[in-house]
Amino acid sequence: MKEVYIAGVAMADVGRHVLDPHELGARVCAEALRDAGLFPREVEGIATTPHGYMADFRRFPSQRMAEYLGIAAGFMMDVDSGGNSSSAAVQAACDRIRLGRIRSCLVFAAQKEIPKKEVQKDVVGHFHLIKAANSLYDSYQAAYGVISPLPFYAMAVQRYMHKYGVTPEDVARVAVLLREHALRHPQAAYREPLTVEEVLSSPLVSPPIHRLESSEMHDGAAAVVLVSEELVKDRSRAVRVAAVAEAHDPTNFVPYRGEIDEFPCVERAADAALAESGYRVEDVDVAEVYGAFAGLELIMYERLGFFPRGEAPTAVREGRTTHGGEVLLNPSGGRLSLGHPAYVTPLLEITEVVRQLRGEAGERQRPGAAVGLVHTEQGFINGSIVMVLDRVA
Amino acid sequence: MDTRPYMQDRAAEEFFSRLAEGKFQSTRCAACGAAHYPPRVVCPECLGEDLEWFDLPREGTLLAFTWQEAAMRCRKPDVLGLVELEGIGNVFTRIDAAYEDLRIGQRVIFDAWTSPDGLVLHQFRPLEGG
Ligand SMILES: [Zn+2]
């Protein structure tokens, strides 16, 4: 099996964009290829995701981009598995490269949402999209009008807080810490300081989740260039994919059996990825974690193995997850403060970890970062993908 | 605008039409006896297709509860919750009580609820002294 390297990364600012997602995508693809020192004619694979949740999706976006950039691909894939889409695309590309079927692959995602305000202004005109959002859930969940997984996440956070005696301040503190991280990130969507009091006085969107503990669906774009060893142009900046692993639970949004705050797939994916990489969780210097809500962020830290169950709130309070701590978690600002274009998010996470491992993360650099971890999820954390990345030189 | 939820299979259609008759039921496999919730058209245990409807327990335990802001049928301050039916599984449902009056672990009982758009759904309300 061949080794896979990440040779190029690029991301657009997270927030609201006026450009068509195709142009947004083309621009980050070009930037990632320049970063890798590759021309489109050297690219042998291309994969992407849909360009939005609240959007009329245009199909075959990979083919459109292959034509636009002039890529004669030996691998092409449009992936839609929610939050895992772009990491599933990366994983598929890694497998193709490992098998020697292709030597390089461009994975990109560009997302542009119809703003909530526009939907609210013309509910009838957007009703097909609202209906599509509702039919994402099975009949027994959809019947109650659910159009977002927010109530499920709220109940998971409620149970987690109940079981481990976690306080509202413990949860709010995560949102504050992620904002502190984002203050060091020039491309983050949110860059104003935040306090625990502000978080707790923001409206409840689905109790116990406050508005400022909840991620917004943003616009954004990012691209990652994966290559086999012979196409690594600059070894000093190459980052190796040490392992990728995937695990799913037999659930579709809220589990009909057992606990709702445990998300076993996260632990299974993390254990498998770490075992394959040869590293222990203690070896990880920096990680990007897919926590779409502050409370979930705490649960994910525990399920990934960074802390025992119920102990993430203490770790956050003691500064063990930030600069100078034992592991730097979500230096980008995470989903809450970097912003969360869900289809793009896994590539934003990879971009951050690659920048950290290259020593190019500027003000938010963890000195000497050598081993990184990326976690992504889909649905109501019904499935997870975990990647372990390391520095070559 | 057609606000009715889509029905993913005939088991869902049957489930909701039985609810409209006051029956809170799901499927059980005639071959292996496995009880399913939600109902199926095929038994995941033995892949048998000979399924019968049985009465679900009407009392359960409140695992968690919340409300949602914007939604198609239940909106703030309608409470949504997850009720554990012993030996069966978790039912996602409306809860007929104020959010402030609920607590995790409370005993709750089945009730039928007609939504503003005329759909009969299940809801649970706290048992006295539960
Ligand atoms: Zn059976």
Coordinates of C-alpha atoms and ligand atoms in Angstrom, one line a residue:
Chain A
M1 CA 0.0 0.0 0.0
K2 CA 1.2 3.5 -0.9
E3 CA 1.4 6.3 1.6
V4 CA -0.9 9.3 1.0
Y5 CA 0.2 12.9 1.6
I6 CA -1.7 16.2 1.8
A7 CA 0.3 18.5 -0.5
G8 CA -2.1 21.5 -0.7
V9 CA -4.9 23.1 1.2
A10 CA -6.9 26.3 0.8
M11 CA -10.0 27.9 2.3
A12 CA -12.2 30.9 1.6
D13 CA -13.3 33.1 4.5
V14 CA -16.2 31.6 6.4
G15 CA -19.4 33.7 6.5
R16 CA -21.6 34.9 3.7
H17 CA -20.5 34.9 0.0
V18 CA -22.0 36.5 -3.0
L19 CA -20.1 34.4 -5.6
D20 CA -21.8 31.3 -7.1
P21 CA -20.6 28.2 -5.4
H22 CA -19.0 27.0 -8.6
E23 CA -16.7 30.1 -8.7
L24 CA -16.1 29.9 -5.0
G25 CA -15.0 26.3 -5.6
A26 CA -12.8 27.1 -8.6
R27 CA -10.9 29.7 -6.6
V28 CA -10.1 27.4 -3.7
C29 CA -9.2 24.6 -6.0
A30 CA -6.7 26.8 -7.8
E31 CA -5.3 28.0 -4.5
A32 CA -4.9 24.5 -3.2
L33 CA -3.2 23.3 -6.4
R34 CA -0.8 26.3 -6.3
D35 CA -0.1 25.3 -2.7
A36 CA 0.7 21.8 -3.8
G37 CA 2.7 22.9 -6.8
L38 CA 0.5 20.9 -9.1
F39 CA -1.2 21.9 -12.4
P40 CA -4.7 20.6 -13.2
R41 CA -3.2 18.3 -15.9
E42 CA -1.3 16.4 -13.1
V43 CA -4.5 15.8 -11.2
E44 CA -5.9 12.3 -11.6
G45 CA -9.0 12.5 -9.3
I46 CA -11.7 14.9 -8.3
A47 CA -14.5 14.7 -5.7
T48 CA -16.9 17.1 -4.1
T49 CA -20.2 17.5 -2.2
P50 CA -23.6 19.2 -2.8
H51 CA -23.3 23.0 -2.5
G52 CA -25.9 23.5 0.2
Y53 CA -28.7 22.2 2.4
M54 CA -31.2 25.0 1.9
A55 CA -30.3 25.1 -1.8
D56 CA -31.6 23.8 -5.1
F57 CA -28.7 21.4 -5.7
R58 CA -27.2 21.2 -9.2
R59 CA -26.0 17.7 -9.8
F60 CA -22.6 16.5 -11.2
P61 CA -20.5 19.3 -9.6
S62 CA -17.3 17.3 -9.9
Q63 CA -17.8 16.9 -13.6
R64 CA -18.4 20.7 -14.0
M65 CA -15.2 21.5 -12.1
A66 CA -13.2 18.9 -14.0
E67 CA -14.2 20.6 -17.3
Y68 CA -13.6 24.1 -15.8
L69 CA -10.1 23.3 -14.7
G70 CA -9.2 20.7 -17.3
I71 CA -8.8 17.6 -15.2
A72 CA -8.9 14.2 -17.0
A73 CA -9.8 12.2 -14.0
G74 CA -9.3 8.5 -13.2
F75 CA -11.6 8.9 -10.2
M76 CA -14.6 11.1 -9.8
M77 CA -17.2 11.2 -7.1
D78 CA -20.0 13.4 -5.8
V79 CA -20.7 12.5 -2.2
D80 CA -23.7 13.4 -0.1
S81 CA -23.6 12.0 3.4
G82 CA -24.3 15.2 5.3
G83 CA -21.5 16.4 7.6
N84 CA -19.2 13.6 6.6
S85 CA -19.5 14.3 2.9
S86 CA -16.2 15.9 2.2
S87 CA -14.3 13.7 4.6
A88 CA -15.9 10.6 3.0
A89 CA -14.6 12.0 -0.3
V90 CA -11.1 12.4 1.2
Q91 CA -11.2 8.9 2.5
A92 CA -12.3 7.5 -0.9
A93 CA -9.5 9.4 -2.5
C94 CA -6.9 8.1 0.0
D95 CA -8.0 4.6 -0.7
R96 CA -7.6 5.1 -4.5
I97 CA -4.2 6.5 -4.0
R98 CA -3.2 3.8 -1.5
L99 CA -4.2 1.2 -4.1
G100 CA -2.1 2.9 -6.8
R101 CA -5.1 3.6 -9.0
I102 CA -4.4 7.3 -9.1
R103 CA -1.5 9.4 -7.8
S104 CA -3.3 12.6 -7.0
C105 CA -6.8 13.8 -6.1
L106 CA -8.5 17.2 -5.6
V107 CA -11.3 17.2 -3.0
F108 CA -13.2 20.4 -2.7
A109 CA -16.5 21.7 -1.3
A110 CA -18.2 25.0 -1.9
Q111 CA -21.4 25.9 0.0
K112 CA -23.8 28.7 -0.4
E113 CA -27.1 28.7 1.6
I114 CA -30.3 30.6 0.9
P115 CA -30.2 33.0 3.9
K116 CA -32.9 32.2 6.6
K117 CA -34.3 35.7 6.3
E118 CA -35.1 35.1 2.6
V119 CA -36.8 31.8 3.4
Q120 CA -38.9 33.5 6.1
K121 CA -39.8 36.3 3.7
D122 CA -41.3 33.9 1.2
V123 CA -42.2 30.6 2.9
V124 CA -44.5 29.5 0.0
G125 CA -41.7 30.0 -2.6
H126 CA -39.3 28.0 -0.5
F127 CA -41.7 25.4 0.8
H128 CA -40.2 22.6 -1.3
L129 CA -36.9 23.2 0.5
I130 CA -38.6 23.2 3.9
K131 CA -40.4 20.0 3.0
A132 CA -37.1 18.4 1.8
A133 CA -35.5 19.4 5.2
N134 CA -38.4 17.8 7.0
S135 CA -38.3 14.5 5.0
L136 CA -34.6 14.1 5.9
Y137 CA -36.1 12.5 9.1
D138 CA -38.1 9.3 9.1
S139 CA -41.9 9.5 9.3
Y140 CA -41.9 9.1 13.1
Q141 CA -39.7 12.1 13.6
A142 CA -40.9 14.2 10.6
A143 CA -44.5 14.0 11.8
Y144 CA -43.6 16.5 14.6
G145 CA -42.5 19.0 12.0
V146 CA -38.7 18.7 12.7
I147 CA -36.7 20.6 10.1
S148 CA -33.4 20.6 12.0
P149 CA -31.6 18.1 14.3
L150 CA -31.5 20.8 17.0
P151 CA -34.2 19.3 19.3
F152 CA -32.3 15.9 19.2
Y153 CA -29.0 17.6 20.1
A154 CA -30.8 19.6 22.9
M155 CA -32.1 16.3 24.4
A156 CA -28.6 14.7 24.2
V157 CA -27.0 17.7 25.9
Q158 CA -29.7 17.7 28.6
R159 CA -29.1 14.0 29.4
Y160 CA -25.3 14.5 29.4
M161 CA -25.6 17.4 31.8
H162 CA -28.0 15.4 34.0
K163 CA -25.8 12.3 34.1
Y164 CA -22.5 14.1 34.9
G165 CA -23.7 17.1 36.8
V166 CA -22.5 19.5 34.1
T167 CA -23.6 23.1 34.7
P168 CA -24.9 25.7 32.1
E169 CA -21.6 27.6 32.9
D170 CA -19.6 24.6 31.9
V171 CA -21.3 24.4 28.5
A172 CA -21.2 28.2 27.9
R173 CA -17.4 28.2 28.7
V174 CA -16.8 26.1 25.6
A175 CA -18.4 28.7 23.4
V176 CA -16.3 31.4 25.0
L177 CA -13.1 29.4 24.6
L178 CA -13.8 28.7 20.9
R179 CA -14.4 32.4 20.4
E180 CA -11.0 33.1 22.0
H181 CA -9.5 30.7 19.5
A182 CA -11.3 32.4 16.6
L183 CA -10.0 35.8 17.6
R184 CA -6.6 34.5 16.3
H185 CA -8.1 33.3 13.0
P186 CA -8.4 36.0 10.3
Q187 CA -10.8 33.9 8.2
A188 CA -13.2 33.1 11.0
A189 CA -16.9 34.1 10.8
Y190 CA -17.0 35.4 14.4
R191 CA -14.2 37.7 15.7
E192 CA -15.7 39.6 18.6
P193 CA -14.9 38.6 22.2
L194 CA -17.6 36.8 24.1
T195 CA -18.3 36.2 27.8
V196 CA -20.1 33.4 29.7
E197 CA -22.7 35.9 30.8
E198 CA -23.4 36.8 27.1
V199 CA -23.8 33.2 26.1
L200 CA -26.1 32.4 29.0
S201 CA -28.3 35.5 28.4
S202 CA -28.6 34.7 24.7
P203 CA -32.1 33.2 23.8
L204 CA -32.7 29.5 24.2
V205 CA -33.2 28.0 20.8
S206 CA -34.0 24.5 22.0
P207 CA -33.4 24.2 25.8
P208 CA -30.8 23.8 27.2
I209 CA -29.1 25.1 24.1
H210 CA -28.6 28.8 23.8
R211 CA -28.3 30.7 20.5
L212 CA -24.6 31.3 21.2
E213 CA -24.0 27.6 21.9
S214 CA -25.3 26.7 18.5
S215 CA -23.5 26.9 15.1
E216 CA -25.0 28.7 12.2
M217 CA -25.0 27.3 8.6
H218 CA -22.5 29.5 6.8
D219 CA -21.2 29.8 3.3
G220 CA -17.7 28.8 2.6
A221 CA -15.3 26.8 0.4
A222 CA -12.2 24.7 0.9
A223 CA -10.0 22.3 -1.1
V224 CA -7.5 19.7 -0.2
V225 CA -4.9 18.1 -2.6
L226 CA -4.0 14.5 -1.8
V227 CA -1.0 12.9 -3.5
S228 CA 1.2 9.8 -3.5
E229 CA 4.8 10.1 -2.5
E230 CA 6.2 10.7 -6.1
L231 CA 4.1 13.9 -6.5
V232 CA 5.2 15.4 -3.2
K233 CA 7.1 18.6 -4.4
D234 CA 8.1 20.0 -1.1
R235 CA 8.7 17.4 1.6
S236 CA 9.2 20.0 4.3
R237 CA 5.6 21.1 3.9
A238 CA 4.0 17.7 3.2
V239 CA 1.7 16.2 5.8
R240 CA 1.1 12.4 5.8
V241 CA -2.3 10.8 6.2
A242 CA -1.3 8.3 8.9
A243 CA -4.7 6.7 9.1
V244 CA -8.4 7.2 8.3
A245 CA -11.2 5.2 9.8
E246 CA -15.0 5.3 9.6
A247 CA -17.7 3.9 11.8
H248 CA -21.5 4.2 11.8
D249 CA -24.3 3.2 14.3
P250 CA -27.5 1.6 13.1
T251 CA -29.4 4.8 13.8
N252 CA -31.0 7.5 11.7
F253 CA -31.0 10.7 13.8
V254 CA -32.5 10.1 17.3
P255 CA -31.7 6.5 18.4
Y256 CA -34.8 4.3 19.0
R257 CA -32.8 2.1 21.5
G258 CA -30.4 2.9 24.2
E259 CA -28.8 6.1 25.3
I260 CA -28.9 9.3 23.2
D261 CA -25.7 11.0 24.4
E262 CA -23.2 8.3 23.8
F263 CA -22.6 8.2 20.0
P264 CA -20.6 4.9 20.0
C265 CA -19.5 5.5 16.4
V266 CA -17.1 8.3 17.5
E267 CA -15.2 6.1 19.8
R268 CA -15.1 3.2 17.3
A269 CA -13.7 5.5 14.5
A270 CA -11.2 7.1 16.8
D271 CA -9.9 3.9 18.2
A272 CA -9.6 2.3 14.8
A273 CA -7.8 5.4 13.3
L274 CA -5.4 5.7 16.2
A275 CA -4.6 1.9 16.2
E276 CA -3.9 2.0 12.4
S277 CA -1.7 5.1 12.8
G278 CA 0.3 3.6 15.7
Y279 CA -0.2 6.7 17.8
R280 CA -2.0 6.9 21.2
V281 CA -4.5 9.6 21.9
E282 CA -1.9 11.2 24.3
D283 CA 0.4 11.7 21.2
V284 CA -2.1 14.0 19.5
D285 CA -0.9 17.6 19.7
V286 CA -3.8 19.3 17.9
A287 CA -7.2 18.2 16.8
E288 CA -10.2 19.7 15.0
V289 CA -13.4 18.3 16.4
Y290 CA -16.9 18.4 14.7
G291 CA -19.0 19.8 17.5
A292 CA -21.9 21.7 16.1
F293 CA -23.1 22.7 19.6
A294 CA -21.1 23.6 22.7
G295 CA -22.5 20.7 24.8
L296 CA -21.7 18.3 21.9
E297 CA -18.2 19.6 21.8
L298 CA -17.7 18.4 25.4
I299 CA -19.2 15.0 24.6
M300 CA -17.0 14.6 21.5
Y301 CA -13.8 15.4 23.4
E302 CA -14.7 12.5 25.7
R303 CA -15.8 10.1 23.0
L304 CA -12.6 10.7 21.0
G305 CA -10.7 9.6 24.1
F306 CA -9.1 12.9 25.1
F307 CA -10.8 12.8 28.6
P308 CA -12.8 10.2 30.6
R309 CA -16.6 10.5 30.5
G310 CA -17.9 13.6 32.3
E311 CA -14.4 15.1 32.7
A312 CA -14.3 17.4 29.6
P313 CA -15.9 20.3 31.4
T314 CA -13.1 20.3 34.0
A315 CA -10.5 20.0 31.3
V316 CA -11.9 23.0 29.5
R317 CA -12.1 25.0 32.7
E318 CA -8.5 24.2 33.6
G319 CA -7.2 25.3 30.2
R320 CA -6.1 21.8 29.1
T321 CA -7.7 22.1 25.6
T322 CA -6.3 25.5 24.6
H323 CA -2.9 27.1 23.9
G324 CA -0.4 25.8 26.4
G325 CA -2.6 22.9 27.4
E326 CA -2.1 19.2 27.0
V327 CA -3.9 19.1 23.6
L328 CA -5.0 22.0 21.4
L329 CA -8.7 21.3 20.5
N330 CA -10.3 23.3 17.7
P331 CA -7.7 26.1 17.3
S332 CA -9.6 27.3 14.3
G333 CA -12.5 28.4 16.6
G334 CA -14.4 25.3 15.8
R335 CA -17.9 25.1 14.3
L336 CA -19.2 27.7 16.7
S337 CA -16.8 30.5 16.0
L338 CA -14.9 29.6 12.8
G339 CA -18.3 29.1 11.3
H340 CA -20.0 26.0 9.9
P341 CA -20.6 25.4 6.2
A342 CA -21.4 21.7 7.0
Y343 CA -20.4 20.3 3.6
V344 CA -17.1 22.3 3.7
T345 CA -16.4 21.8 7.4
P346 CA -14.3 18.6 7.2
L347 CA -12.0 20.3 4.7
L348 CA -11.7 23.4 6.9
E349 CA -10.7 21.0 9.8
I350 CA -8.1 19.3 7.6
T351 CA -6.8 22.7 6.5
E352 CA -6.4 23.9 10.0
V353 CA -4.6 20.7 11.1
V354 CA -2.3 20.8 8.1
R355 CA -1.4 24.4 8.7
Q356 CA -0.6 23.5 12.4
L357 CA 1.6 20.6 11.4
R358 CA 3.4 22.7 8.8
G359 CA 4.0 25.4 11.4
E360 CA 2.0 27.9 9.3
A361 CA -0.9 28.6 11.7
G362 CA 0.4 32.1 12.6
E363 CA -0.9 33.4 15.9
R364 CA -2.7 30.2 16.7
Q365 CA 0.2 27.9 16.1
R366 CA 0.9 25.2 18.6
P367 CA 4.7 25.1 18.8
G368 CA 6.1 21.8 17.5
A369 CA 2.8 20.2 16.6
A370 CA 3.7 16.9 15.0
V371 CA 0.5 14.7 15.3
G372 CA -3.0 15.9 14.5
L373 CA -6.5 14.4 14.5
V374 CA -9.6 15.4 12.5
H375 CA -13.1 14.2 13.5
T376 CA -16.2 14.6 11.4
E377 CA -19.7 13.3 11.7
Q378 CA -23.0 13.0 9.9
G379 CA -26.6 13.2 10.8
F380 CA -27.1 13.2 14.6
I381 CA -23.6 11.8 15.0
N382 CA -24.9 8.6 13.5
G383 CA -21.6 8.1 11.7
S384 CA -18.0 9.4 12.2
I385 CA -14.8 9.6 10.2
V386 CA -11.5 10.2 12.1
M387 CA -8.2 11.0 10.4
V388 CA -4.8 11.0 12.0
L389 CA -2.2 13.3 10.2
D390 CA 1.5 13.7 10.9
R391 CA 4.4 15.8 9.9
V392 CA 6.9 14.2 7.5
A393 CA 10.0 16.3 8.0
Chain B
M1 CA -49.2 23.8 0.8
D2 CA -49.4 20.1 1.6
T3 CA -48.0 20.0 5.2
R4 CA -48.7 16.3 5.7
P5 CA -45.5 14.4 6.6
Y6 CA -44.4 11.9 4.0
M7 CA -45.0 8.2 4.7
Q8 CA -41.9 6.1 4.2
D9 CA -43.7 2.8 3.9
R10 CA -47.1 1.2 4.5
A11 CA -46.2 0.5 8.1
A12 CA -46.0 4.3 8.7
E13 CA -49.4 4.8 7.0
E14 CA -50.8 2.0 9.1
F15 CA -49.3 3.3 12.3
F16 CA -50.8 6.8 11.9
S17 CA -54.2 5.5 10.8
R18 CA -54.3 3.2 13.8
L19 CA -53.4 6.2 16.0
A20 CA -56.3 8.1 14.6
E21 CA -58.5 5.2 15.9
G22 CA -56.9 5.6 19.3
K23 CA -54.7 2.5 18.9
F24 CA -51.0 2.9 19.9
Q25 CA -49.5 -0.1 18.2
S26 CA -46.4 -1.4 16.4
T27 CA -45.4 -4.6 14.6
R28 CA -44.2 -7.9 15.9
C29 CA -42.8 -10.8 13.9
A30 CA -45.1 -13.8 13.7
A31 CA -42.2 -16.1 12.9
C32 CA -39.6 -15.1 15.6
G33 CA -41.6 -13.0 18.0
A34 CA -39.3 -9.9 17.7
A35 CA -41.1 -6.7 18.6
H36 CA -40.3 -3.6 16.5
Y37 CA -40.5 0.1 17.2
P38 CA -41.0 1.9 14.9
P39 CA -43.1 -0.6 12.9
R40 CA -41.5 -2.4 9.9
V41 CA -42.7 -4.1 6.8
V42 CA -39.9 -6.8 7.2
C43 CA -38.5 -8.2 10.4
P44 CA -34.8 -7.1 10.8
E45 CA -34.2 -10.2 13.0
C46 CA -35.2 -13.0 10.7
L47 CA -36.2 -11.1 7.5
G48 CA -39.7 -12.6 7.8
E49 CA -42.6 -10.6 6.3
D50 CA -45.4 -12.1 8.3
L51 CA -45.9 -9.3 10.9
E52 CA -48.8 -8.6 13.2
W53 CA -49.8 -5.4 15.1
F54 CA -49.6 -5.4 18.9
D55 CA -50.4 -2.8 21.6
L56 CA -47.4 -0.8 22.7
P57 CA -47.1 -0.1 26.5
R58 CA -49.0 3.1 27.3
E59 CA -46.7 4.1 30.2
G60 CA -43.1 5.0 29.9
T61 CA -40.2 7.0 31.4
L62 CA -39.3 10.5 30.2
L63 CA -35.6 10.3 29.0
A64 CA -35.3 13.9 27.8
F65 CA -37.3 16.9 26.6
T66 CA -37.0 20.2 24.9
W67 CA -38.9 22.4 22.4
Q68 CA -38.1 23.6 18.9
E69 CA -38.3 27.1 17.5
A70 CA -39.5 27.1 13.9
A71 CA -41.1 23.9 12.7
M72 CA -43.9 22.7 10.5
R73 CA -46.4 21.3 13.1
C74 CA -45.1 21.5 16.7
R75 CA -43.4 24.8 17.6
K76 CA -42.5 26.7 20.6
P77 CA -43.9 26.2 23.3
D78 CA -44.9 22.7 22.3
V79 CA -42.6 20.3 24.2
L80 CA -41.0 17.4 22.4
G81 CA -39.5 14.5 24.3
L82 CA -38.1 11.1 24.2
V83 CA -40.0 8.4 26.1
E84 CA -38.6 5.0 26.9
L85 CA -41.1 2.2 26.7
E86 CA -39.6 -0.7 28.7
G87 CA -38.5 -3.6 26.5
I88 CA -39.5 -1.7 23.3
G89 CA -37.4 1.4 22.8
N90 CA -37.5 5.1 22.7
V91 CA -40.5 7.0 21.3
F92 CA -39.9 10.6 20.0
T93 CA -43.1 12.4 20.8
R94 CA -44.9 15.5 21.9
I95 CA -45.2 16.0 25.6
D96 CA -48.4 17.5 27.0
A97 CA -47.0 19.7 29.7
A98 CA -45.1 22.9 30.3
Y99 CA -41.3 22.6 29.9
E100 CA -40.8 23.9 33.4
D101 CA -43.0 21.3 35.0
L102 CA -41.0 18.3 33.6
R103 CA -38.1 16.3 34.9
I104 CA -35.9 13.5 33.6
G105 CA -37.1 10.1 34.8
Q106 CA -40.7 11.1 35.2
R107 CA -43.4 8.5 34.5
V108 CA -45.6 9.5 31.5
I109 CA -48.7 8.1 29.8
F110 CA -49.9 8.0 26.2
D111 CA -52.5 10.3 24.9
A112 CA -53.7 11.1 21.3
W113 CA -53.2 14.7 20.0
T114 CA -54.7 16.3 17.0
S115 CA -52.4 18.8 15.4
P116 CA -53.6 22.2 14.1
D117 CA -53.4 20.8 10.6
G118 CA -55.6 17.9 11.6
L119 CA -53.1 15.1 11.9
V120 CA -53.6 12.6 14.8
L121 CA -50.2 12.0 16.6
H122 CA -49.2 10.6 19.9
Q123 CA -48.2 12.6 22.9
F124 CA -47.4 11.7 26.5
R125 CA -48.4 13.5 29.7
P126 CA -47.0 13.2 33.2
L127 CA -48.7 10.6 35.5
E128 CA -50.0 11.9 38.7
G129 CA -47.4 11.4 41.4
G130 CA -45.0 10.1 38.6
Ligands
ZN1 ZN -38.6 -12.1 12.8

